[in-house]
Short mmCIF file of C-alpha atoms and ligand atoms in Angstrom, two decimals:
data_model
loop_
_atom_site.label_atom_id
_atom_site.label_comp_id
_atom_site.label_asym_id
_atom_site.label_seq_id
_atom_site.Cartn_x
_atom_site.Cartn_y
_atom_site.Cartn_z
CA MET A 1 97.16 71.17 88.50
CA ALA A 2 95.54 68.71 90.89
CA ASP A 3 98.77 68.56 92.88
CA LEU A 4 98.57 72.26 93.60
CA GLN A 5 95.41 71.81 95.59
CA ARG A 6 97.12 69.60 98.11
CA LEU A 7 99.98 71.96 98.93
CA PRO A 8 99.53 73.30 102.44
CA PRO A 9 101.26 76.53 103.41
CA ASP A 10 104.49 75.43 105.04
CA ALA A 11 104.62 75.72 108.79
CA GLN A 12 107.46 78.23 108.96
CA SER A 13 105.66 80.65 106.68
CA LEU A 14 102.51 80.33 108.75
CA ASP A 15 104.39 81.01 111.95
CA ALA A 16 106.01 84.11 110.46
CA ILE A 17 102.59 85.47 109.52
CA ILE A 18 101.17 84.72 112.97
CA ASP A 19 104.13 86.42 114.68
CA ALA A 20 103.74 89.50 112.52
CA LEU A 21 99.99 89.77 113.11
CA GLU A 22 100.39 89.27 116.83
CA SER A 23 103.30 91.63 117.40
CA ARG A 24 102.41 94.54 115.10
CA GLY A 25 99.30 93.74 113.07
CA TRP A 26 100.92 93.56 109.66
CA GLY A 27 103.65 91.84 107.65
CA VAL A 28 104.91 91.54 104.09
CA PHE A 29 106.63 88.32 103.07
CA SER A 30 108.38 87.28 99.89
CA ASN A 31 108.02 83.81 98.36
CA ILE A 32 105.34 82.67 100.76
CA LEU A 33 103.13 81.10 98.13
CA PRO A 34 104.61 77.99 96.47
CA LEU A 35 106.30 79.24 93.30
CA ASP A 36 104.45 76.89 90.95
CA LEU A 37 101.10 77.95 92.38
CA ALA A 38 102.02 81.65 92.20
CA THR A 39 103.23 81.24 88.61
CA ALA A 40 100.05 79.45 87.56
CA LEU A 41 97.88 82.08 89.27
CA ALA A 42 99.87 84.83 87.53
CA GLN A 43 99.06 83.24 84.17
CA ARG A 44 95.43 82.83 85.11
CA ALA A 45 95.18 86.49 86.21
CA ARG A 46 96.36 87.53 82.74
CA SER A 47 93.93 85.24 80.95
CA LEU A 48 90.71 86.30 82.71
CA GLY A 49 88.13 88.08 80.62
CA SER A 50 85.88 89.01 83.51
CA TYR A 51 87.52 92.12 85.00
CA GLU A 52 85.15 94.92 85.91
CA GLN A 53 85.89 98.44 87.07
CA ALA A 54 86.26 98.34 90.86
CA ARG A 55 83.88 100.34 93.03
CA VAL A 56 84.17 102.07 96.39
CA GLY A 57 81.67 102.55 99.20
CA ARG A 58 79.53 100.20 101.18
CA ARG A 59 76.65 97.98 100.25
CA ARG A 60 74.08 99.74 98.09
CA ASN A 61 76.21 102.89 97.88
CA ARG A 62 79.00 101.21 95.95
CA GLN A 63 80.00 103.22 92.94
CA VAL A 64 82.85 103.84 90.54
CA ASN A 65 85.07 106.64 91.83
CA THR A 66 88.08 107.12 89.57
CA PHE A 67 89.54 109.68 91.96
CA VAL A 68 89.94 106.98 94.61
CA ARG A 69 90.65 103.83 92.62
CA ARG A 70 91.11 102.79 89.01
CA ASP A 71 91.76 99.09 89.17
CA SER A 72 89.57 96.37 87.73
CA ILE A 73 88.58 93.29 89.66
CA ALA A 74 87.26 89.78 89.07
CA TRP A 75 85.64 88.06 92.05
CA ILE A 76 86.61 84.47 92.73
CA LYS A 77 83.70 82.12 92.69
CA GLY A 78 85.84 79.06 93.18
CA GLU A 79 85.01 76.77 90.29
CA HIS A 80 88.42 76.83 88.64
CA PRO A 81 91.05 74.43 90.10
CA LEU A 82 93.60 77.23 90.45
CA ASP A 83 91.11 79.44 92.26
CA GLN A 84 90.37 76.43 94.46
CA ALA A 85 94.08 76.06 95.17
CA TRP A 86 94.28 79.70 96.28
CA LEU A 87 91.16 79.34 98.45
CA THR A 88 92.54 76.15 99.98
CA TRP A 89 95.86 77.84 100.71
CA ALA A 90 94.07 80.80 102.31
CA ASP A 91 91.86 78.48 104.33
CA SER A 92 94.88 76.73 105.86
CA LEU A 93 96.14 80.15 106.88
CA ARG A 94 92.72 81.06 108.30
CA LEU A 95 92.62 77.93 110.47
CA HIS A 96 96.16 78.54 111.66
CA ILE A 97 95.31 82.14 112.61
CA ASN A 98 92.23 80.96 114.47
CA ARG A 99 94.18 78.35 116.40
CA SER A 100 96.99 80.77 117.29
CA LEU A 101 95.24 84.08 117.76
CA MET A 102 91.62 83.11 118.50
CA LEU A 103 90.27 85.58 115.98
CA GLY A 104 87.25 83.45 115.13
CA LEU A 105 87.59 83.98 111.38
CA VAL A 106 84.77 82.21 109.59
CA GLY A 107 85.10 82.98 105.91
CA PHE A 108 87.14 84.36 103.06
CA GLU A 109 86.22 86.50 100.06
CA SER A 110 88.70 87.22 97.32
CA HIS A 111 89.17 88.80 93.92
CA TYR A 112 91.81 89.22 91.27
CA ALA A 113 92.83 92.82 90.69
CA TYR A 114 94.28 94.30 87.53
CA TYR A 115 95.91 97.74 87.53
CA ARG A 116 96.61 99.00 84.04
CA PRO A 117 99.44 101.52 83.54
CA GLY A 118 98.49 104.85 85.10
CA THR A 119 96.06 103.34 87.61
CA PHE A 120 96.23 103.46 91.42
CA TYR A 121 94.19 103.07 94.61
CA ARG A 122 94.48 106.03 96.95
CA ARG A 123 94.99 105.73 100.68
CA HIS A 124 92.11 103.84 102.33
CA LEU A 125 91.10 101.31 104.95
CA ASP A 126 89.61 97.97 103.88
CA ALA A 127 87.08 98.01 106.71
CA PHE A 128 85.51 100.39 109.16
CA ARG A 129 85.18 99.49 112.79
CA GLY A 130 81.68 98.24 113.59
CA ASP A 131 80.60 98.46 109.99
CA SER A 132 82.19 95.43 108.45
CA ASN A 133 83.27 91.95 109.28
CA ARG A 134 86.53 92.11 107.35
CA VAL A 135 89.24 91.42 109.90
CA VAL A 136 92.43 90.39 108.11
CA SER A 137 93.42 91.52 104.59
CA LEU A 138 95.67 89.46 102.31
CA VAL A 139 97.23 90.60 99.06
CA CYS A 140 99.21 88.14 96.96
CA TYR A 141 101.18 89.62 94.06
CA LEU A 142 101.34 88.00 90.65
CA ASN A 143 104.03 89.88 88.68
CA PRO A 144 106.99 87.69 87.68
CA SER A 145 109.39 90.33 86.41
CA TRP A 146 108.57 93.50 88.30
CA GLN A 147 111.13 96.30 87.95
CA ALA A 148 111.66 99.28 90.26
CA ALA A 149 110.69 101.56 87.35
CA ASP A 150 107.28 99.86 87.17
CA ALA A 151 106.36 101.67 90.45
CA GLY A 152 102.94 100.50 91.68
CA GLU A 153 104.18 99.81 95.21
CA LEU A 154 101.87 99.05 98.12
CA VAL A 155 102.38 101.69 100.82
CA LEU A 156 101.32 100.78 104.35
CA TYR A 157 100.80 103.61 106.85
CA ASP A 158 101.20 103.79 110.58
CA PRO A 159 97.68 104.23 112.00
CA ASP A 160 98.99 106.19 115.00
CA ALA A 161 101.33 108.61 113.28
CA ASP A 162 99.52 110.42 110.54
CA GLY A 163 101.27 109.99 107.24
CA ARG A 164 104.23 107.97 108.52
CA GLU A 165 104.96 105.12 106.15
CA LEU A 166 105.59 101.66 107.51
CA GLY A 167 106.99 100.57 104.18
CA ARG A 168 106.72 100.48 100.39
CA PHE A 169 106.51 97.08 98.81
CA PRO A 170 106.81 96.16 95.12
CA PRO A 171 104.16 93.68 93.90
CA THR A 172 106.61 90.92 93.06
CA LEU A 173 105.44 87.38 92.27
CA GLY A 174 104.80 85.33 95.40
CA THR A 175 104.97 88.25 97.83
CA LEU A 176 102.15 88.31 100.36
CA ALA A 177 101.01 91.37 102.33
CA VAL A 178 98.91 90.73 105.45
CA TYR A 179 97.39 93.40 107.69
CA LEU A 180 94.47 94.03 110.01
CA SER A 181 91.73 95.40 107.78
CA GLU A 182 90.32 97.99 110.19
CA VAL A 183 93.67 99.30 111.39
CA PHE A 184 96.18 99.98 108.61
CA PRO A 185 95.60 102.64 105.98
CA HIS A 186 97.34 101.79 102.71
CA GLU A 187 97.50 102.76 99.07
CA VAL A 188 98.65 101.50 95.70
CA LEU A 189 100.94 104.02 94.01
CA PRO A 190 100.35 104.66 90.30
CA THR A 191 101.78 101.80 88.29
CA THR A 192 103.56 102.12 84.96
CA ALA A 193 103.19 98.43 84.04
CA ASP A 194 100.28 95.95 84.14
CA ARG A 195 99.98 94.94 87.81
CA PHE A 196 98.12 91.79 88.88
CA SER A 197 97.26 90.54 92.34
CA LEU A 198 94.84 88.50 94.41
CA THR A 199 93.25 90.37 97.29
CA GLY A 200 91.20 88.70 99.97
CA TRP A 201 89.67 89.20 103.39
CA PHE A 202 89.12 86.86 106.27
CA ARG A 203 85.80 87.64 107.90
CA SER A 204 84.50 87.31 111.40
CA ARG A 205 80.90 86.47 112.17
CA SER A 206 78.58 88.93 110.60
CA VAL A 207 77.96 92.17 112.46
CA LEU A 208 74.39 93.42 112.59
CA PRO A 209 73.69 96.17 110.11
CA VAL A 210 73.53 99.60 111.72
CA ARG A 211 69.88 100.69 111.88
CA ASN A 212 67.94 103.55 113.32
CA PHE A 213 65.30 102.16 115.63
C1 OGA B 301 92.75 96.53 97.95
C2 OGA B 301 94.16 96.96 98.10
C3 OGA B 301 96.51 96.62 97.71
C4 OGA B 301 97.43 96.14 96.65
O1 OGA B 301 92.44 95.80 96.99
O2 OGA B 301 91.92 96.90 98.81
O3 OGA B 301 94.38 97.84 98.88
O4 OGA B 301 98.65 96.25 96.86
N1 OGA B 301 95.15 96.35 97.41
O5 OGA B 301 96.99 95.66 95.61
MN1 MN B 302 92.87 97.94 100.37
#
């Protein structure tokens, strides 16, 4: 397990992510995470006892809304070596993005997500312009034997052409989806099998809360 923490994302993968972010703002890549790390994280996702029903809304208005989303999540606090390995991997990516694209990303927050059969997350944005400091979203999928019949694809939408799909992506082990949080609407189609993932956001420096003076 200790070895996993030292694995940096390989340079080619990083460059592919940078190119995608720079040229179109999103990308989905298979086998980006080292397979042994992805496999270990997939096992960990299944062993967690701390999933809670996910909420929607901002700050104090967060509430369960089963019309919008029905997944359960477990926030990463970073004590476990495998969580550390994921955070370390993500941090290498963050530094690479900062060096290449000057986005000034300063932090990362992340949770495991568990979609039971029949659950989904309807079309949404991960951040709202001026209201959040989430800049880049990452989703890493943790399902070793995903079948087409399991459904549960991520759908990314073109922000400029209402309803046009950019693609549908099955949540296969080791696949990583990356997109600009404020720009790309997306959804998780109803799954028919247990669907596990790690979702995370790179943040920019905090924006001031909107207030009425
Ligand atoms: C999210 C999300 C997409 C996915 O957690 O905000 O949109 O494919 N996840 O799990
Ligand atoms: Mn989302």
